[in-house]
XYZ file of C-alpha atoms in Angstrom:
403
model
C -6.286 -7.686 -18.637
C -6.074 -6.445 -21.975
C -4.232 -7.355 -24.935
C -3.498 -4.638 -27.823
C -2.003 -3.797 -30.958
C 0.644 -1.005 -30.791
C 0.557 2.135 -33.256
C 3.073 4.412 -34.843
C 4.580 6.667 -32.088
C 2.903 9.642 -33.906
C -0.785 8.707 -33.347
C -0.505 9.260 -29.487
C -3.717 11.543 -28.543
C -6.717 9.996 -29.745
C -7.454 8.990 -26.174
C -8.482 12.800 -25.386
C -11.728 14.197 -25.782
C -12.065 16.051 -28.612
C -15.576 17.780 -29.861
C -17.096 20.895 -31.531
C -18.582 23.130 -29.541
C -21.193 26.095 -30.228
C -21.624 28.814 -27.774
C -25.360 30.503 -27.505
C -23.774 33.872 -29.297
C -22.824 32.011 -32.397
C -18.706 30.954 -32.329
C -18.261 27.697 -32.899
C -15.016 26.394 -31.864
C -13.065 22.764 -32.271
C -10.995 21.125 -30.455
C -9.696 19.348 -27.347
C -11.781 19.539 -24.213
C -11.345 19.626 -20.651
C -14.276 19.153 -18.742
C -15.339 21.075 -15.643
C -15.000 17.888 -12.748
C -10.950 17.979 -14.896
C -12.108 14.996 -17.466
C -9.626 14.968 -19.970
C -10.075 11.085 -21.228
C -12.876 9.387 -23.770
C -13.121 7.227 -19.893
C -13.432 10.074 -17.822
C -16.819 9.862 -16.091
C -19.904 12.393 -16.621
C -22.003 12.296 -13.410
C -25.739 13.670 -12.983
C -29.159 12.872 -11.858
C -31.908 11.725 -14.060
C -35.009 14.000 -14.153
C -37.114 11.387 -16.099
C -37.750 8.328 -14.041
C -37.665 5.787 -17.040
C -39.520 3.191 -14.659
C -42.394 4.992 -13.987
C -43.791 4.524 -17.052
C -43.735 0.571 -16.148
C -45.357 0.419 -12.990
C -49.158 0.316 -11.620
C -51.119 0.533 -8.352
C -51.514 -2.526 -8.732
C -47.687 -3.891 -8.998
C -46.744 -1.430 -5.892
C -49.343 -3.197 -4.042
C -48.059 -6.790 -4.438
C -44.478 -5.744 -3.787
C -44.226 -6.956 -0.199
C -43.715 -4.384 2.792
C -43.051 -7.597 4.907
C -39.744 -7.915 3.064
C -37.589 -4.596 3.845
C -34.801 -6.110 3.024
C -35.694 -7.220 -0.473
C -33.773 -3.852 -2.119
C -36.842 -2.356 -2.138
C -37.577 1.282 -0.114
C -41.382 2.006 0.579
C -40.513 5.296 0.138
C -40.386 5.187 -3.551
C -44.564 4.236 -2.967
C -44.437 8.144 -2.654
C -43.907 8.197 -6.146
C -47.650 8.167 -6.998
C -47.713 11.488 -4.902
C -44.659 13.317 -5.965
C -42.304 12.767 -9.154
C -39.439 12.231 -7.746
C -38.634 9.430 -4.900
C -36.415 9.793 -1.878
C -33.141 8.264 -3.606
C -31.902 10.289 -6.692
C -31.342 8.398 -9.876
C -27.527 8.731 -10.857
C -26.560 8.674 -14.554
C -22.835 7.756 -14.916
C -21.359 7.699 -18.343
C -17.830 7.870 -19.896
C -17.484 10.674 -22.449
C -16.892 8.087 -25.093
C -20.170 7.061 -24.912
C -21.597 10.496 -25.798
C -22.869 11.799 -29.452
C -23.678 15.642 -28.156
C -24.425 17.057 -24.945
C -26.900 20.072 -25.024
C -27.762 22.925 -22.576
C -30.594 23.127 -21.402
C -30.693 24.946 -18.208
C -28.254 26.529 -15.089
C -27.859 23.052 -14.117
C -29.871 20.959 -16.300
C -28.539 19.118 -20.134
C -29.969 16.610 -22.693
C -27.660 13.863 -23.235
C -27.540 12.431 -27.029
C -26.379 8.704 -26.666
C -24.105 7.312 -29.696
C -27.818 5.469 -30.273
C -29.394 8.628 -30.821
C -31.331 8.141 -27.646
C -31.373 11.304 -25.663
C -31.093 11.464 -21.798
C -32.518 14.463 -19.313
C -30.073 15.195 -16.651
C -29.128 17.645 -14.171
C -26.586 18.135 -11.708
C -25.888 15.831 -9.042
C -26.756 17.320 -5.491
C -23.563 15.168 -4.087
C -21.250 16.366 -6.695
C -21.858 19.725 -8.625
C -18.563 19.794 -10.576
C -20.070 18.447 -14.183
C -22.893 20.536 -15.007
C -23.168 24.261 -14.585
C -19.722 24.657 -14.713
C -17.248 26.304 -17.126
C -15.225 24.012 -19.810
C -12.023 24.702 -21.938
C -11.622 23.982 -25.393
C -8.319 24.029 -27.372
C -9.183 25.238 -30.027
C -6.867 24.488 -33.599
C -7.577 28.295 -34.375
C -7.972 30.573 -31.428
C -5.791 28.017 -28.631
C -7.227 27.728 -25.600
C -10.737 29.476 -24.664
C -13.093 28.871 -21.571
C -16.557 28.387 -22.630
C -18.737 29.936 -19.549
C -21.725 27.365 -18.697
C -24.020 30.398 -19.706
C -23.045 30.909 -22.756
C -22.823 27.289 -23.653
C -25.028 26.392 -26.358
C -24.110 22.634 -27.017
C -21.000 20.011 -27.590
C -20.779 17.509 -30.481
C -17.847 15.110 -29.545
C -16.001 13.621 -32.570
C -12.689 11.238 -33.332
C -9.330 12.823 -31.709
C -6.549 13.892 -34.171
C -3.843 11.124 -33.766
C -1.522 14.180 -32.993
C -2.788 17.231 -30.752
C -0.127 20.118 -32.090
C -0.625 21.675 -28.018
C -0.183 18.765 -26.155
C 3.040 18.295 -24.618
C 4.028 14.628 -24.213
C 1.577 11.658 -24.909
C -1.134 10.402 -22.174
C 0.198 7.947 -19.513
C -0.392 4.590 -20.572
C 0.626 1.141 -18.751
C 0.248 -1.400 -15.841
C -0.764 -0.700 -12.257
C -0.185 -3.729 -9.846
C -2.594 -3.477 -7.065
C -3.992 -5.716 -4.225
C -6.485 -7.413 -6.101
C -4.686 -7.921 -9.512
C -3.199 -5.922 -12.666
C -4.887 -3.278 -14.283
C -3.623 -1.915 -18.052
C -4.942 1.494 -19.286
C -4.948 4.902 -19.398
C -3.626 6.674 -15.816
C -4.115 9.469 -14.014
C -1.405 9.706 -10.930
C -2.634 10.944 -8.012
C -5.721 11.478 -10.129
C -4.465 14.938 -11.440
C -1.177 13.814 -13.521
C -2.102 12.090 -16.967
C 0.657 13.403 -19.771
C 4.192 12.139 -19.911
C 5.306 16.196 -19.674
C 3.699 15.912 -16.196
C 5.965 16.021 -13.042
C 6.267 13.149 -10.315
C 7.545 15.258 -6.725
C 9.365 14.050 -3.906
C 12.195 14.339 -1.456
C 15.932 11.953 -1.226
C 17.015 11.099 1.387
C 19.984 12.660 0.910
C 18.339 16.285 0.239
C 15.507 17.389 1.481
C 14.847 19.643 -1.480
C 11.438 18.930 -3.476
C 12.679 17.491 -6.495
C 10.874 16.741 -9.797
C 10.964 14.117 -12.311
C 9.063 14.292 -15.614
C 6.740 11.318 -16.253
C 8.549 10.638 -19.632
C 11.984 9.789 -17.919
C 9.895 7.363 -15.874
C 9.651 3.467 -16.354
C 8.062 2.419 -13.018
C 6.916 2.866 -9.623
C 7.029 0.857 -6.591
C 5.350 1.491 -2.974
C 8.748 1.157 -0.426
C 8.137 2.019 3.475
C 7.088 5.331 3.283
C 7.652 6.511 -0.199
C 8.864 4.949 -3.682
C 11.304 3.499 -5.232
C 11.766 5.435 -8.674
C 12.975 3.688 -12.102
C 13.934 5.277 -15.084
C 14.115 4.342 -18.298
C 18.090 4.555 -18.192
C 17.492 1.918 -15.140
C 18.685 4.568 -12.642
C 17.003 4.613 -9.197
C 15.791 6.512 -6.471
C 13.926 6.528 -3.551
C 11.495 9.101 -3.254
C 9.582 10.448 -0.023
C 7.643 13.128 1.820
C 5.382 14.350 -1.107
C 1.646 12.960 -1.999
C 3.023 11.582 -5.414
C 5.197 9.562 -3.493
C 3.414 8.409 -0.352
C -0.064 7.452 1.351
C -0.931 10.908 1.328
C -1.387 10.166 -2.684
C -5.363 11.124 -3.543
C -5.447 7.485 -5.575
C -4.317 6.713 -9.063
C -7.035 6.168 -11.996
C -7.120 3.503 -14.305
C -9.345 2.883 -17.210
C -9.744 1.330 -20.476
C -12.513 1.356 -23.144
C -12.652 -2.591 -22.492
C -13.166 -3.022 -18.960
C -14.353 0.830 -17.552
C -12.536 2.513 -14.254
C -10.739 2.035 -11.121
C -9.203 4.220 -8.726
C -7.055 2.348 -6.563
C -5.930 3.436 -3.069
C -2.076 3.957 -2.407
C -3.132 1.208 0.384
C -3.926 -1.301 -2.710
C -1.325 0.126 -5.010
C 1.716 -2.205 -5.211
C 3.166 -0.942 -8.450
C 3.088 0.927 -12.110
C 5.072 0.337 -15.069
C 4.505 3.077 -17.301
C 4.337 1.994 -21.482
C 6.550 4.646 -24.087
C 3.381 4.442 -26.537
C -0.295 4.324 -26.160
C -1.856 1.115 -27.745
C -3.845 1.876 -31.093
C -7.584 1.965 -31.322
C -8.664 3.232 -28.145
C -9.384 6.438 -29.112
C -13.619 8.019 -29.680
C -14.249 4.928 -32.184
C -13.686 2.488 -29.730
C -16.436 2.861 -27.428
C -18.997 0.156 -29.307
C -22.367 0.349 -29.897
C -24.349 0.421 -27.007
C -28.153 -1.073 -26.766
C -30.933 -2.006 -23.760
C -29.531 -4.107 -21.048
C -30.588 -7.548 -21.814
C -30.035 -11.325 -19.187
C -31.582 -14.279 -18.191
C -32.754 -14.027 -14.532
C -32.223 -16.912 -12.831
C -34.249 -16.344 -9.127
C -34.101 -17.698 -5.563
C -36.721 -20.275 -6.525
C -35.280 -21.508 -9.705
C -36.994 -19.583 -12.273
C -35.593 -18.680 -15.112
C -36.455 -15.256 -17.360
C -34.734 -14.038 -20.276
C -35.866 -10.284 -20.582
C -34.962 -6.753 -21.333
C -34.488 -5.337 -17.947
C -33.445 -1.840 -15.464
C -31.188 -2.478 -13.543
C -31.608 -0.526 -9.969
C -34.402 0.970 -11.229
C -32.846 3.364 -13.072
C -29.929 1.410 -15.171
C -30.875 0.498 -18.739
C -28.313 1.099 -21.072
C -25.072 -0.964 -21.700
C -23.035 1.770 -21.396
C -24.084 3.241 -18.233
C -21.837 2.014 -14.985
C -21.881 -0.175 -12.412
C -20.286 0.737 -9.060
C -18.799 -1.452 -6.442
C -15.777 -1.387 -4.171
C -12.866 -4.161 -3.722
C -12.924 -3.440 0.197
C -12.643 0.253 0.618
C -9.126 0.743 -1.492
C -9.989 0.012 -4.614
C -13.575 1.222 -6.122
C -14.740 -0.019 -9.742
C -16.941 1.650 -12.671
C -17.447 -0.869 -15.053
C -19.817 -0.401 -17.891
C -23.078 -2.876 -18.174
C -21.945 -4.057 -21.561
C -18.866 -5.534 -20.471
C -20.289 -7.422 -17.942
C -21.469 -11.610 -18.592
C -22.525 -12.338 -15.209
C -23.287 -10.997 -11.692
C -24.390 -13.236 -8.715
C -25.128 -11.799 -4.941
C -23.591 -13.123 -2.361
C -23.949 -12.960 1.206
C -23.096 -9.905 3.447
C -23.401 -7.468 0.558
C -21.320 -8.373 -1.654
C -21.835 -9.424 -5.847
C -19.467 -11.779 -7.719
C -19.265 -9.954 -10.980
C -17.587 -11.974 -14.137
C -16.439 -9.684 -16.839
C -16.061 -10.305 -20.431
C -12.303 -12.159 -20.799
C -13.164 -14.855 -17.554
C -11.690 -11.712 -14.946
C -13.875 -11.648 -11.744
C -14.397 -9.471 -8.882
C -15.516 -9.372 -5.704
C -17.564 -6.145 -5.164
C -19.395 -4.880 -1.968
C -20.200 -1.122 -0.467
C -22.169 0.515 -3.386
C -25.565 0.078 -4.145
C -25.568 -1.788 -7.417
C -23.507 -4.568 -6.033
C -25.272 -4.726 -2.447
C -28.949 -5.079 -0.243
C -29.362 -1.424 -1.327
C -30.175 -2.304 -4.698
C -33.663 -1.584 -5.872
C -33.434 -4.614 -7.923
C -34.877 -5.857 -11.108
C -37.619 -4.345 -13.539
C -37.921 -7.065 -16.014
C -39.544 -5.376 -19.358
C -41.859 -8.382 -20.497
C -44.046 -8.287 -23.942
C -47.042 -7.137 -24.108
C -46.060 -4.871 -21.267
C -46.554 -7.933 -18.514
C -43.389 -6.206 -16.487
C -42.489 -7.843 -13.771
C -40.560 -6.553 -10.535
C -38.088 -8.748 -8.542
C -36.618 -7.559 -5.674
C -32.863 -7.930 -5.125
C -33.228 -10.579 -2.540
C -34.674 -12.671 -4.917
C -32.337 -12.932 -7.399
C -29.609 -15.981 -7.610
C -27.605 -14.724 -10.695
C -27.628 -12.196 -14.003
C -26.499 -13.276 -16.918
C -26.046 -9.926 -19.371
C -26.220 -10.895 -23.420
């Protein structure tokens, strides 16, 4: 899926984030950062819930009123009528974006943060009632003076995240990097095994047959992986091999491996769809902070269910509008996708609640069983001049075509 340029083996880290952060009693410290929810990647995901309803400001008693209630199925929920009564509708309004998409972060509460976008837009968020891992919590910094510090929540002041070092003095081995054949087709990037293992120092676990002893392997001895009946066969880079069993690293019991890329977003794909890995020796160059590009207000043409066609500014959901925040969907149940707006060209619904989604290099997916991607959407705010919005439900639209 991707095609890159390799760098000297010295420049290994830039992947990592990496910030400055200032505590509310005055220390400053630098270095790398490990989130609270264990993001340790520029594509690691911050998740919260929007406490500004950006779509408020574009709707009138008079639009709710023409939206339909004869049409339930049109994406739309009456409930969010109640909206005129109370600030907030039924369905919370997730923000999902990757850490290289973030300028600063700043604290603004026990729960609560203002997001500063590489634009110098700034998001209100707080944490998400589903997941409380990202905001609230405590974070570690490396720092290049003091080594490694947690930063309580409390006494967090705010983050400003900046380029990665090519070469992180504390980090033992380099990030693992390479190729992970699944079910529905390759995916090249960064990797997190089992979604906790991501250096080459790491260990893989498992049993021989021959010895039922745990036994561990560091990732940096390993050239691939491949499922086998119950566990895996094992190849190392002196083209020795084992078979491996009776451990999660090894087996279905694995929690999923993660897969991302500044290019093409996330996956975490299912030991059921995993088929195989191939690990690289070296990370590809310019991936690191730099490499998550300018982001701006998700823009298409609109083609509808009659055959109109309008080329707008637009939210997506109701509550998508910038290129670098993340649409979900899910190939079946085994593998589940995060890609970000501005790498998508085209999206077209399809029957039974599924989307066709073409991303930018011709790759297509089939998505179903999240809301962006199914009847649950909201659908479309188009953001017309001279303020003429216009709504269009879900089950209206034939096709999105993102520029």
């Amino acid at each position: 899926m991707v095609l890159a340029s390799w760098q000297p083996a010295q420049a290994q880290h830039e992947g990592l984030i990496y910030g400055r952060v200032q505590t509310q009693s005055g220390e400053v410290y630098t270095g790398q950062i490990r989130w609270s929810a264990h993001q340790v990647f520029w594509g690691d995901i911050l998740l919260g819930v929007k406490t500004e309803v950006p779509v408020l400001q574009y709707l009138n008693e008079e639009q709710i009123s023409q939206l339909s209630p004869a049409e339930p199925d049109a994406g739309f929920d009456w409930q969010f009528i109640n909206l005129w009564k109370s600030k907030y509708p039924a369905r919370d309004y997730d923000l999902k974006l990757r850490f290289g998409d973030l300028a600063a972060l700043q604290i603004t509460g026990e729960q609560t943060a203002t997001i500063l976008l590489k634009n110098n837009r700034r998001i209100k968020i707080a944490s998400h009632p589903d997941d409380n891992r990202h905001l609230g919590k405590d974070i570690t910094v490396y720092d290049n003076q003091k080594g490694r510090l947690t930063v309580n929540w409390d006494n967090l002041k705010s983050v400003n995240f900046l380029p990665t070092p090519a070469q992180l003095p504390h980090i033992k081995g380099t990030p693992l990097y390479g190729t992970v054949q699944t079910a529905n087709g390759p995916l090249t990037g960064f990797i997190k095994w089992d979604q906790d293992e991501y250096l080459s120092s790491h260990q893989l676990d498992g049993q021989l047959d021959s010895n039922p002893q745990n036994l561990r392997y560091a990732f940096s001895q390993i050239h691939s992986i491949q499922v086998r009946d119950k566990g895996s066969i094992v190849k190392f880079y002196s083209d020795d091999k084992i078979f491996l069993k009776n451990n999660r690293d090894v087996n279905a019991t694995n929690r999923g491996i993660v897969v991302q890329h500044p290019a093409w977003g996330q996956a975490i794909v299912s030991w059921e769809a995993f088929r195989s890995v191939t690990f690289e020796d070296k990370v590809p160059a310019n991936l690191g902070y730099e490499s998550y590009g300018k982001l701006q207000k998700i823009r298409g043409t609109i083609r509808t269910t009659d055959n109109h066609n309008i080329k707008a500014e637009l939210v997506f959901d109701l509550d998508e509008e910038w290129t670098a925040e993340l649409l979900d969907g899910r190939f079946g149940n085994t593998i589940r996708y995060t890609i970000p707006f501005g790498r998508i060209v085209n999206l077209k619904p399809l029957p039974n609640g599924r989307s066709e989604i073409q991303m930018a290099g011709e790759k297509k997916l089939t998505l179903e069983n999240e809301n962006d991607v199914s009847g649950q959407n909201w659908g479309l705010m188009l953001l017309l001049p001279n303020k003429q919005h216009r709504y269009i439900p879900w089950a209206k639209i034939s096709q999105i075509s993102f520029f």
